[in-house]
Amino acid sequence: MMEYGINEEQEMLKTMARDFLAKECPKTFTRAMMNDQTGITKDYWKKMADVGWTGLILPEQYGGANMTFRDLSILCEEMGRMVMPGPFVSTLVMSALPILNAGTEAQKQEFLPRIANGQMIMTAAVTETDGDFWPGGVNMQAYPRGEDYILTGAKSFVPDAMAADWFLVACRTKTSADPEEGITLCLVNKDDWGIYVNPLKTMDETRKQYQVTFNRIAVPAKYILGEVNKGWRYLKDAALRATALHCAEMVGGGEWVLETCVEYAKTRVQFGAPIGSFQAVKHHLANMYTQLEYARALMVWAAESVKENDPQADLAVNMAKAYCGDTFKMVAGLGIQIHGGIGFTWDHDMHLYFKRSRALDTVFGDANYHRELIAQHYD
Amino acid sequence: MMEYGINEEQEMLKTMARDFLAKECPKTFTRAMMNDQTGITKDYWKKMADVGWTGLILPEQYGGANMTFRDLSILCEEMGRMVMPGPFVSTLVMSALPILNAGTEAQKQEFLPRIANGQMIMTAAVTETDGDFWPGGVNMQAYPRGEDYILTGAKSFVPDAMAADWFLVACRTKTSADPEEGITLCLVNKDDWGIYVNPLKTMDETRKQYQVTFNRIAVPAKYILGEVNKGWRYLKDAALRATALHCAEMVGGGEWVLETCVEYAKTRVQFGAPIGSFQAVKHHLANMYTQLEYARALMVWAAESVKENDPQADLAVNMAKAYCGDTFKMVAGLGIQIHGGIGFTWDHDMHLYFKRSRALDTVFGDANYHRELIAQHYD
Amino acid sequence: MVSEQSGKETAFRKQVRDWLKTNLPKGWGTPEYHAPERQTEAAQALGEKWTKTCYDAGYAGFGYPKEYGGIVRPDWEIRIIREEFTLCGTPPGPMSQGLLMAGPTILRWGQEWQKKRFLPKILNGEESWCQGFSEPDAGSDLANVRTAAVRDGDDWVVNGQKVWTSNWMFADFGLLVVKTDPAAKRHRNLSYFIFDCTSPGFSRRPLKQMSGESEFGEMFFDNVRIPHKNLLGELNMGWYVALTGLAAERSGGFAVGGRSTARRGWGNMESIVELAKETKHYGKAVWDDPLFRQRIAQFAIQGEAMRANGALQGAMARQGKKIDPNEVSVSKNFSAELRQHSDDMVMEILGAYSQMVEGSPLAVNGGDWVYGMLRWRGATIERGTSEINRNIIAEKILGLPREARGND
Amino acid sequence: MVSEQSGKETAFRKQVRDWLKTNLPKGWGTPEYHAPERQTEAAQALGEKWTKTCYDAGYAGFGYPKEYGGIVRPDWEIRIIREEFTLCGTPPGPMSQGLLMAGPTILRWGQEWQKKRFLPKILNGEESWCQGFSEPDAGSDLANVRTAAVRDGDDWVVNGQKVWTSNWMFADFGLLVVKTDPAAKRHRNLSYFIFDCTSPGFSRRPLKQMSGESEFGEMFFDNVRIPHKNLLGELNMGWYVALTGLAAERSGGFAVGGRSTARRGWGNMESIVELAKETKHYGKAVWDDPLFRQRIAQFAIQGEAMRANGALQGAMARQGKKIDPNEVSVSKNFSAELRQHSDDMVMEILGAYSQMVEGSPLAVNGGDWVYGMLRWRGATIERGTSEINRNIIAEKILGLPREARGND
């Protein structure tokens, strides 16, 4: 049954996550990762695995904690609050879920326990040069050669590719009128000869992106994930879930911005009074609070709908993504405005949230894209 | 040469107009006209004619004052300031200009001097049930019968039809791929047997609209205006000019709202201080002032461009209409908000401006329509 | 969304649904049924009758103790009743401030006799209420109240004027804020009374709004005698009593949702989509224009956001978490601004037809779209302006310092 | 738009145009020419050289008397020069606060020796200037200035820190606001000096911004000696002197227009249209989406509105009408907010590419779109926040009462 609140276990998870992140993921760590080409450390990943996060929603038989998607969204809200860097969603959602849903038992046994215990980091390489996550954008071909498929081509905007040990690669194996038909998923080891990973310098340096080039990579049959030509629906399902989690990250990030601004507005004195006593600042903050409240409600609805596999889950995620994206951008923009000059400096953390808001808005389609999908519900 | 300022003669015209309107068109008069099915009095029209307004831009040989279009826009700004009711633009621009530009000398002699001296009121009947002013919407047919054309059908949203003595009617005389081709203009006496004028109750009661039904009306050749099938361009040209004047009315109306709000904000005391001392009210007013300033600049540019027959006049009018429309709506909406309850009453004049802003926004295409035309300039 | 429920719940849900089928006004919910949208006597009569029907069947009157006429049921039953009522879009109640303001205020501050006398007839819709707060000089700021009461034996004698009174035309009783101590300071000089609308010296008249309707009225007090026992709360502490009612009123926002209105109208996403599909501009359907698709989708998002936020707060309340009472300022602003934005959008869809009002043969939907747009320009003013609510959010919820003010 | 002109005007126009053709940097205005957009030494050198070239040719230095290096020409010539320069989109000047702030301030308040010494080299671009107003605790409010000067013989000894200094890296001289009377009241305790950036005890360092660049810097004063004769205006009346410079700075807004920038970039409508035509989302060109067509058209409107407003104010000035100096707050806010809105729009057009910055092989236009978006988040903060400017518009132009404030 759909439940909008937070139960006691979830409260505990939230508190634990906040404590963990305060200790292990301070801004000094995040800023160090911004300067790191890989964007994460093995050490940090191990710590997350130790508290059970890297397998949070995986079944127990694969070493997971078997918790719910709503639990995961609560965790992601806290991660967003701290603009946590690293391939968390890439690994656990965009890679592990397709393996869980489409994989053979052997594939599950090979990958999932290692993801759960933190030994393996993964990412999905889907998007190409058009930058959009959609089946029409998947044009990199995989050619059959005996039992194998040979991959040649490039993927762009691949998140977390340098940190990943394996890639889940979407390839085109058939051209058809329906672009969803003809996409095949391949599991590829990053260390394969012929794979080149080039960093793409990003505005939000906490979220690394790369161009990955595949030069005649042979994928044996055992690393084809799911049925040939039928791979898109697993990616689509994973992306729906990843999008719902990004909504949680955006709400969490927005909360940090609001709290930081309220604190600043209470203490920063100009013209003989705290700036928070001026209506202009007050009303900015009231607007931020209001939009965040509704963004949070939509985010919770989206997470619950996904958890329950509700038939309206798509719509809920479309709505949450559009609204949370707009809201986080607005809130982070005002975060800089309210702080004035200091909020515009590199040393202040506000720009990390501002840039994160821009990065998350584009991932899996921006607000305009999701609104168009909503309209299609009413066509 | 394009001149953005106001010269001395124009200053005088402005002052004279303001004085005239303050005396002859107080809100008591306007409110009486709102309750009047005709929407204007012969007496008021005569007074306007006496000061030369009804023929302001007509040549002297037809009894006009031969002033410029920019002069006319200055007058319309003042009329908008007072939400003046009546068929001023319908007569002088939408009817007299096509006659001036397309008419035979006999037609000019018959109509223009009587318009200039205030004996004749006219309006253009163009729009049909789709409500849009465009050639594709003109479907009412005129059938040739000997030398005459026979009109049968109906026009909707016809402004000022009850006050008008004559109509300029756009009829379809040929169907063709280009909808501009095949429209013929007819001059029709309202008193003709078979013409029915039904009032359409409007939100902005200062701007009357009617449905006009034509039941087998014979138009003799001498009342066909311009070439058969080639009438649209005269209407289009007149509409461009009328649109530029509506921009002036919107700017004038916005100025009244702003001034009224500033006055109220200085004197209305709540929480022990004039409400104009609170930043929320201040910033509303600053935003209103700012947008109005740019709306005025675009309006002046549009009026000058039209006056100069500048090749960019279309673009200038598109830009002015979109921006002035948005601005007047915003300003009038905030006018009510700043006044609070009192601004929401029937007795306060603010709603006259609010409704006028809505009415003018729809006339000759709303802001979205004009923005699309602007985009087409860059296609 | 609907998950496994106990058989008990399913049976009860069916019972409510059957009852609704039998008891809703004939034709209700079909496009043919034209519900009265404005404040007519017919609308009032329909509302009163519907309230009584629901109350008599045990489907209303929740949240009040039994001894004051309240109907007590398990929470899950109430939840199902509300869900089913919302799903089928039931008629609105009468235009009374009774359930909205008088009930919560009397329950919180009333003397025993007041609760016994007034609450049951508020709950069953038998008696209709109004309130007298605003005055010409006291809009957002109650401190400017000039209507004064002077003690005379067992009575208070009231003189003054109130404006912006909802339900002024049908009310049997009213709530009244008056100055009872001219010498005292702000927040310590007002008292709160219940008054009888049949009292000698009391008169009322319509206050015509920009929509042309007179939903609100003015009330005049010319030596009106109110018995001292009608005092609500302590003498001179009426400012605090008034807060209860204002908060309750603010929370009575607009109902928005996919299926919550009975006919084509504002809160109904489907009816806006239908309008966009039916309306053409320059020969093209509005619904095919991505610009309007985006804006209508945004409206759908915000409507669902309100529903989801209500569900979230409901869940939190059930879990025993305290909801800040100032949250009503958040939802009030959000819904009022959403309403105005969507009205503006509908006007753009209507184009030339947005000028056609009731009485024009070309008016769309009987002119209700346009009427609604005009009526709800007041949404950001009445029940606390948007600006005042933003101050409340900033100061009361976020804890920001108050601004320097002239007095206080 | 261009009407009959006298032969004299036509001839002069041709002369200016020919001069520009000969003297503009080679390749300027072609897509191949990549003008330095950021604050590099190359950009500085280009700006200095261009200023000197124009000045030497008599095409700059207007508005100043001849004895201070000003170039005096008939108004119609100046108008034609400006029109032609705008039409072909000339290079920007050096990143100096000289022409923007120091020039107007010295001209208005300077002693004769100061005008003679400094103005000519400001006009010909030989000497570069910066200003020291803001401090960590004095952002919008100069009253919080803590940097202090103490008199010692013929000098003042300055200690303190300034932040948000433009052109901190290239400046030869600076303007400085310091506290000279700690005991005096607001607006009566500050003085305004010219200082030499080679003074012992003066140091500067970059202040890294969110864009990753250090366009602004910090300046430190450690017992820096400034001769008393460098005082600008009266002692302790520096607040009033500062107003001149601030107003002048605010008015130095962004250049927007169809053809005013040399390469693809923000103010250039064509380059945004081109980007929208070249960019596809989900297989469709952005330019074919009515949503973006509307937004780009709105940008075009606002750009033309700025141009038209400038023309209107120019015409009024020529007719001898007084333009309220506070109008700069209007244009500053309008252009700053327009810039941010259009940056946001461009980011939406770029989609995934909006994350690609300089150094990424996928960066569009060398990352300049994205850099600009980050850089101009400061547009609504620097040179007076949008909020402060709204206060100025409301109080100074519209005459609304000041708000109750803690001090003043």
GROMACS .gro file of N, CA and C in nm, chain B residues 128-134 156-157 199-204 207 209 211 268-273 278-280 284 329 333-334 336-337 339-347 351 354-355 358-359 361-362 364-366 368-369, chain C residues 136-141 144 164 186 207-212 216 280-283 291-292 295 344 347-348 351-362 370 373-375 377-378 380-381 385-388 403 405-407:
model
  324
  507GLU      N    1  -1.462   3.585  -3.777
  507GLU     CA    2  -1.581   3.500  -3.768
  507GLU      C    3  -1.572   3.411  -3.645
  508THR      N    4  -1.638   3.297  -3.646
  508THR     CA    5  -1.652   3.224  -3.518
  508THR      C    6  -1.523   3.171  -3.459
  509ASP      N    7  -1.416   3.161  -3.539
  509ASP     CA    8  -1.293   3.111  -3.475
  509ASP      C    9  -1.227   3.218  -3.389
  510GLY      N   10  -1.273   3.341  -3.402
  510GLY     CA   11  -1.227   3.446  -3.312
  510GLY      C   12  -1.093   3.507  -3.347
  511ASP      N   13  -1.025   3.453  -3.448
  511ASP     CA   14  -0.892   3.503  -3.481
  511ASP      C   15  -0.897   3.596  -3.602
  512PHE      N   16  -0.818   3.699  -3.596
  512PHE     CA   17  -0.807   3.792  -3.709
  512PHE      C   18  -0.700   3.740  -3.804
  513TRP      N   19  -0.744   3.666  -3.904
  513TRP     CA   20  -0.648   3.612  -4.003
  513TRP      C   21  -0.726   3.576  -4.127
  535SER      N   22  -1.851   3.756  -3.628
  535SER     CA   23  -1.854   3.754  -3.481
  535SER      C   24  -1.747   3.848  -3.428
  536PHE      N   25  -1.757   3.877  -3.300
  536PHE     CA   26  -1.655   3.960  -3.233
  536PHE      C   27  -1.634   4.092  -3.306
  578PRO      N   28  -2.573   4.219  -2.958
  578PRO     CA   29  -2.463   4.245  -2.865
  578PRO      C   30  -2.410   4.114  -2.805
  579LEU      N   31  -2.280   4.110  -2.786
  579LEU     CA   32  -2.215   3.999  -2.715
  579LEU      C   33  -2.162   4.056  -2.585
  580LYS      N   34  -2.216   4.010  -2.475
  580LYS     CA   35  -2.174   4.068  -2.346
  580LYS      C   36  -2.026   4.037  -2.325
  581THR      N   37  -1.948   4.142  -2.299
  581THR     CA   38  -1.803   4.126  -2.288
  581THR      C   39  -1.752   4.151  -2.146
  582MET      N   40  -1.639   4.089  -2.115
  582MET     CA   41  -1.577   4.112  -1.985
  582MET      C   42  -1.537   4.259  -1.972
  583ASP      N   43  -1.466   4.310  -2.071
  583ASP     CA   44  -1.433   4.453  -2.071
  583ASP      C   45  -1.550   4.527  -2.135
  586ARG      N   46  -1.537   4.797  -2.412
  586ARG     CA   47  -1.510   4.760  -2.552
  586ARG      C   48  -1.619   4.665  -2.599
  588GLN      N   49  -1.862   4.435  -2.825
  588GLN     CA   50  -1.851   4.344  -2.939
  588GLN      C   51  -1.990   4.294  -2.977
  590GLN      N   52  -2.232   4.034  -3.270
  590GLN     CA   53  -2.242   3.942  -3.381
  590GLN      C   54  -2.327   4.015  -3.486
  647ARG      N   55  -0.181   5.439   0.219
  647ARG     CA   56  -0.248   5.330   0.290
  647ARG      C   57  -0.157   5.280   0.402
  648VAL      N   58  -0.208   5.287   0.526
  648VAL     CA   59  -0.127   5.244   0.639
  648VAL      C   60  -0.175   5.109   0.690
  649GLN      N   61  -0.086   5.015   0.705
  649GLN     CA   62  -0.112   4.886   0.768
  649GLN      C   63   0.010   4.855   0.853
  650PHE      N   64  -0.011   4.790   0.966
  650PHE     CA   65   0.100   4.759   1.056
  650PHE      C   66   0.181   4.884   1.090
  651GLY      N   67   0.112   4.995   1.100
  651GLY     CA   68   0.178   5.116   1.148
  651GLY      C   69   0.266   5.188   1.049
  652ALA      N   70   0.263   5.149   0.923
  652ALA     CA   71   0.348   5.216   0.824
  652ALA      C   72   0.276   5.215   0.689
  657PHE      N   73   0.703   4.881   0.269
  657PHE     CA   74   0.740   4.739   0.275
  657PHE      C   75   0.803   4.696   0.143
  658GLN      N   76   0.910   4.619   0.154
  658GLN     CA   77   0.982   4.580   0.033
  658GLN      C   78   0.896   4.502  -0.066
  659ALA      N   79   0.805   4.421  -0.015
  659ALA     CA   80   0.724   4.341  -0.107
  659ALA      C   81   0.647   4.433  -0.201
  663HIS      N   82   0.724   4.507  -0.607
  663HIS     CA   83   0.617   4.498  -0.708
  663HIS      C   84   0.617   4.626  -0.793
  708LYS      N   85  -0.096   4.330  -1.866
  708LYS     CA   86  -0.163   4.227  -1.786
  708LYS      C   87  -0.095   4.214  -1.649
  712GLY      N   88  -0.272   4.329  -1.301
  712GLY     CA   89  -0.291   4.225  -1.198
  712GLY      C   90  -0.231   4.269  -1.066
  713LEU      N   91  -0.109   4.323  -1.071
  713LEU     CA   92  -0.047   4.371  -0.947
  713LEU      C   93  -0.121   4.493  -0.894
  715ILE      N   94  -0.435   4.530  -0.875
  715ILE     CA   95  -0.538   4.477  -0.785
  715ILE      C   96  -0.473   4.424  -0.657
  716GLN      N   97  -0.365   4.348  -0.673
  716GLN     CA   98  -0.299   4.288  -0.557
  716GLN      C   99  -0.254   4.395  -0.458
  718HIS      N  100  -0.370   4.694  -0.415
  718HIS     CA  101  -0.483   4.760  -0.351
  718HIS      C  102  -0.556   4.668  -0.254
  719GLY      N  103  -0.532   4.539  -0.263
  719GLY     CA  104  -0.602   4.449  -0.173
  719GLY      C  105  -0.752   4.453  -0.200
  720GLY      N  106  -0.831   4.430  -0.097
  720GLY     CA  107  -0.976   4.419  -0.113
  720GLY      C  108  -1.039   4.531  -0.194
  721ILE      N  109  -0.997   4.652  -0.168
  721ILE     CA  110  -1.064   4.765  -0.233
  721ILE      C  111  -1.044   4.761  -0.385
  722GLY      N  112  -0.929   4.709  -0.427
  722GLY     CA  113  -0.900   4.700  -0.569
  722GLY      C  114  -0.981   4.592  -0.639
  723PHE      N  115  -1.046   4.512  -0.559
  723PHE     CA  116  -1.122   4.397  -0.609
  723PHE      C  117  -1.271   4.433  -0.620
  724THR      N  118  -1.305   4.554  -0.576
  724THR     CA  119  -1.447   4.593  -0.580
  724THR      C  120  -1.484   4.651  -0.716
  725TRP      N  121  -1.611   4.647  -0.742
  725TRP     CA  122  -1.666   4.705  -0.865
  725TRP      C  123  -1.648   4.856  -0.867
  726ASP      N  124  -1.662   4.917  -0.748
  726ASP     CA  125  -1.661   5.063  -0.743
  726ASP      C  126  -1.522   5.122  -0.769
  730HIS      N  127  -1.042   4.755  -1.177
  730HIS     CA  128  -1.082   4.641  -1.260
  730HIS      C  129  -1.109   4.681  -1.406
  733PHE      N  130  -0.776   4.627  -1.547
  733PHE     CA  131  -0.748   4.483  -1.550
  733PHE      C  132  -0.819   4.419  -1.669
  734LYS      N  133  -0.947   4.450  -1.686
  734LYS     CA  134  -1.024   4.390  -1.794
  734LYS      C  135  -0.979   4.441  -1.930
  737ARG      N  136  -0.686   4.252  -2.045
  737ARG     CA  137  -0.720   4.121  -2.101
  737ARG      C  138  -0.780   4.134  -2.240
  738ALA      N  139  -0.861   4.237  -2.258
  738ALA     CA  140  -0.926   4.256  -2.388
  738ALA      C  141  -0.822   4.288  -2.495
  740ASP      N  142  -0.510   4.229  -2.497
  740ASP     CA  143  -0.415   4.121  -2.521
  740ASP      C  144  -0.464   4.029  -2.632
  741THR      N  145  -0.596   4.008  -2.640
  741THR     CA  146  -0.647   3.913  -2.740
  741THR      C  147  -0.664   3.976  -2.878
  743PHE      N  148  -0.612   4.126  -3.229
  743PHE     CA  149  -0.506   4.113  -3.330
  743PHE      C  150  -0.394   4.019  -3.286
  744GLY      N  151  -0.430   3.916  -3.212
  744GLY     CA  152  -0.332   3.814  -3.176
  744GLY      C  153  -0.266   3.844  -3.042
  745ASP      N  154  -0.256   3.741  -2.959
  745ASP     CA  155  -0.196   3.763  -2.827
  745ASP      C  156  -0.044   3.754  -2.833
  747ASN      N  157   0.167   3.524  -2.753
  747ASN     CA  158   0.221   3.400  -2.810
  747ASN      C  159   0.221   3.409  -2.963
  748TYR      N  160   0.112   3.459  -3.017
  748TYR     CA  161   0.100   3.471  -3.162
  748TYR      C  162   0.208   3.563  -3.217
  894PRO      N  163  -1.280   4.870   0.654
  894PRO     CA  164  -1.216   4.949   0.547
  894PRO      C  165  -1.069   4.981   0.577
  895ASP      N  166  -1.036   5.010   0.701
  895ASP     CA  167  -0.897   5.041   0.733
  895ASP      C  168  -0.820   4.924   0.791
  896ALA      N  169  -0.887   4.812   0.808
  896ALA     CA  170  -0.820   4.697   0.867
  896ALA      C  171  -0.832   4.582   0.769
  897GLY      N  172  -0.736   4.573   0.678
  897GLY     CA  173  -0.737   4.466   0.581
  897GLY      C  174  -0.650   4.354   0.632
  898SER      N  175  -0.521   4.368   0.605
  898SER     CA  176  -0.428   4.267   0.652
  898SER      C  177  -0.401   4.283   0.802
  899ASP      N  178  -0.426   4.399   0.853
  899ASP     CA  179  -0.381   4.433   0.988
  899ASP      C  180  -0.500   4.455   1.081
  902ASN      N  181  -0.601   4.771   1.321
  902ASN     CA  182  -0.672   4.893   1.282
  902ASN      C  183  -0.823   4.885   1.302
  922TRP      N  184  -1.612   4.278   0.345
  922TRP     CA  185  -1.561   4.151   0.295
  922TRP      C  186  -1.618   4.032   0.371
  944ARG      N  187  -0.212   4.705   2.117
  944ARG     CA  188  -0.225   4.604   2.012
  944ARG      C  189  -0.227   4.463   2.071
  965LEU      N  190  -2.162   4.389  -0.147
  965LEU     CA  191  -2.043   4.463  -0.188
  965LEU      C  192  -2.006   4.408  -0.325
  966LYS      N  193  -2.033   4.485  -0.429
  966LYS     CA  194  -2.015   4.432  -0.564
  966LYS      C  195  -1.867   4.420  -0.599
  967GLN      N  196  -1.830   4.304  -0.650
  967GLN     CA  197  -1.690   4.283  -0.685
  967GLN      C  198  -1.667   4.300  -0.834
  968MET      N  199  -1.540   4.296  -0.871
  968MET     CA  200  -1.503   4.315  -1.011
  968MET      C  201  -1.565   4.209  -1.102
  969SER      N  202  -1.602   4.095  -1.045
  969SER     CA  203  -1.666   3.991  -1.125
  969SER      C  204  -1.810   4.027  -1.158
  970GLY      N  205  -1.861   4.131  -1.093
  970GLY     CA  206  -2.001   4.168  -1.110
  970GLY      C  207  -2.093   4.103  -1.009
  974PHE      N  208  -1.939   3.883  -0.155
  974PHE     CA  209  -1.909   3.943  -0.025
  974PHE      C  210  -2.006   4.057   0.003
 1038LYS      N  211  -0.942   2.584  -3.144
 1038LYS     CA  212  -0.842   2.604  -3.247
 1038LYS      C  213  -0.801   2.750  -3.252
 1039HIS      N  214  -0.673   2.774  -3.275
 1039HIS     CA  215  -0.628   2.909  -3.306
 1039HIS      C  216  -0.556   2.907  -3.439
 1040TYR      N  217  -0.596   2.998  -3.526
 1040TYR     CA  218  -0.538   3.005  -3.660
 1040TYR      C  219  -0.541   2.868  -3.725
 1041GLY      N  220  -0.651   2.799  -3.700
 1041GLY     CA  221  -0.674   2.672  -3.767
 1041GLY      C  222  -0.611   2.551  -3.702
 1049LEU      N  223   0.371   2.458  -2.656
 1049LEU     CA  224   0.368   2.561  -2.553
 1049LEU      C  225   0.256   2.535  -2.453
 1050PHE      N  226   0.138   2.505  -2.504
 1050PHE     CA  227   0.026   2.479  -2.414
 1050PHE      C  228   0.033   2.339  -2.353
 1053ARG      N  229   0.238   2.391  -2.054
 1053ARG     CA  230   0.175   2.465  -1.944
 1053ARG      C  231   0.063   2.384  -1.880
 1102ASP      N  232  -0.524   3.221  -1.604
 1102ASP     CA  233  -0.460   3.299  -1.710
 1102ASP      C  234  -0.436   3.212  -1.832
 1105MET      N  235  -0.754   3.158  -2.017
 1105MET     CA  236  -0.791   3.276  -2.095
 1105MET      C  237  -0.713   3.277  -2.227
 1106GLU      N  238  -0.587   3.241  -2.223
 1106GLU     CA  239  -0.508   3.237  -2.347
 1106GLU      C  240  -0.561   3.130  -2.441
 1109GLY      N  241  -0.875   3.272  -2.606
 1109GLY     CA  242  -0.852   3.377  -2.706
 1109GLY      C  243  -0.965   3.477  -2.707
 1110ALA      N  244  -1.021   3.505  -2.823
 1110ALA     CA  245  -1.129   3.603  -2.834
 1110ALA      C  246  -1.248   3.565  -2.745
 1111TYR      N  247  -1.266   3.436  -2.725
 1111TYR     CA  248  -1.378   3.390  -2.643
 1111TYR      C  249  -1.359   3.424  -2.495
 1112SER      N  250  -1.237   3.462  -2.457
 1112SER     CA  251  -1.215   3.499  -2.316
 1112SER      C  252  -1.286   3.629  -2.282
 1113GLN      N  253  -1.333   3.701  -2.384
 1113GLN     CA  254  -1.410   3.822  -2.356
 1113GLN      C  255  -1.559   3.793  -2.340
 1114MET      N  256  -1.602   3.672  -2.372
 1114MET     CA  257  -1.745   3.641  -2.371
 1114MET      C  258  -1.789   3.595  -2.232
 1115VAL      N  259  -1.875   3.673  -2.170
 1115VAL     CA  260  -1.919   3.640  -2.034
 1115VAL      C  261  -2.064   3.591  -2.035
 1116GLU      N  262  -2.108   3.548  -1.919
 1116GLU     CA  263  -2.244   3.498  -1.906
 1116GLU      C  264  -2.341   3.597  -1.971
 1117GLY      N  265  -2.428   3.548  -2.054
 1117GLY     CA  266  -2.521   3.636  -2.123
 1117GLY      C  267  -2.484   3.653  -2.269
 1118SER      N  268  -2.358   3.627  -2.303
 1118SER     CA  269  -2.320   3.630  -2.444
 1118SER      C  270  -2.350   3.494  -2.503
 1119PRO      N  271  -2.411   3.491  -2.623
 1119PRO     CA  272  -2.438   3.361  -2.685
 1119PRO      C  273  -2.309   3.285  -2.718
 1120LEU      N  274  -2.197   3.354  -2.721
 1120LEU     CA  275  -2.070   3.287  -2.753
 1120LEU      C  276  -1.991   3.247  -2.630
 1128VAL      N  277  -1.451   3.243  -1.741
 1128VAL     CA  278  -1.416   3.385  -1.729
 1128VAL      C  279  -1.457   3.436  -1.591
 1131MET      N  280  -1.206   3.331  -1.344
 1131MET     CA  281  -1.081   3.408  -1.351
 1131MET      C  282  -1.095   3.539  -1.274
 1132LEU      N  283  -1.209   3.606  -1.293
 1132LEU     CA  284  -1.230   3.734  -1.224
 1132LEU      C  285  -1.247   3.711  -1.074
 1133ARG      N  286  -1.330   3.613  -1.039
 1133ARG     CA  287  -1.357   3.587  -0.897
 1133ARG      C  288  -1.229   3.558  -0.820
 1135ARG      N  289  -0.920   3.638  -0.882
 1135ARG     CA  290  -0.817   3.739  -0.861
 1135ARG      C  291  -0.809   3.771  -0.712
 1136GLY      N  292  -0.918   3.748  -0.643
 1136GLY     CA  293  -0.918   3.772  -0.499
 1136GLY      C  294  -0.846   3.664  -0.420
 1138THR      N  295  -0.547   3.569  -0.401
 1138THR     CA  296  -0.419   3.607  -0.342
 1138THR      C  297  -0.434   3.725  -0.244
 1139ILE      N  298  -0.560   3.767  -0.223
 1139ILE     CA  299  -0.585   3.878  -0.131
 1139ILE      C  300  -0.663   3.829  -0.009
 1143THR      N  301  -0.320   3.808   0.240
 1143THR     CA  302  -0.259   3.826   0.109
 1143THR      C  303  -0.139   3.732   0.096
 1144SER      N  304  -0.099   3.708  -0.027
 1144SER     CA  305   0.019   3.625  -0.052
 1144SER      C  306   0.141   3.682   0.020
 1145GLU      N  307   0.148   3.814   0.024
 1145GLU     CA  308   0.263   3.879   0.088
 1145GLU      C  309   0.263   3.850   0.239
 1146ILE      N  310   0.147   3.864   0.301
 1146ILE     CA  311   0.138   3.835   0.445
 1146ILE      C  312   0.172   3.689   0.471
 1161GLU      N  313   1.057   4.212   1.065
 1161GLU     CA  314   1.114   4.336   1.013
 1161GLU      C  315   1.088   4.449   1.111
 1163ARG      N  316   0.928   4.758   1.230
 1163ARG     CA  317   0.797   4.813   1.194
 1163ARG      C  318   0.771   4.940   1.270
 1164GLY      N  319   0.678   5.015   1.215
 1164GLY     CA  320   0.643   5.141   1.277
 1164GLY      C  321   0.591   5.125   1.419
 1165ASN      N  322   0.502   5.033   1.441
 1165ASN     CA  323   0.453   5.013   1.578
 1165ASN      C  324   0.473   4.867   1.616
   0.00000   0.00000   0.00000
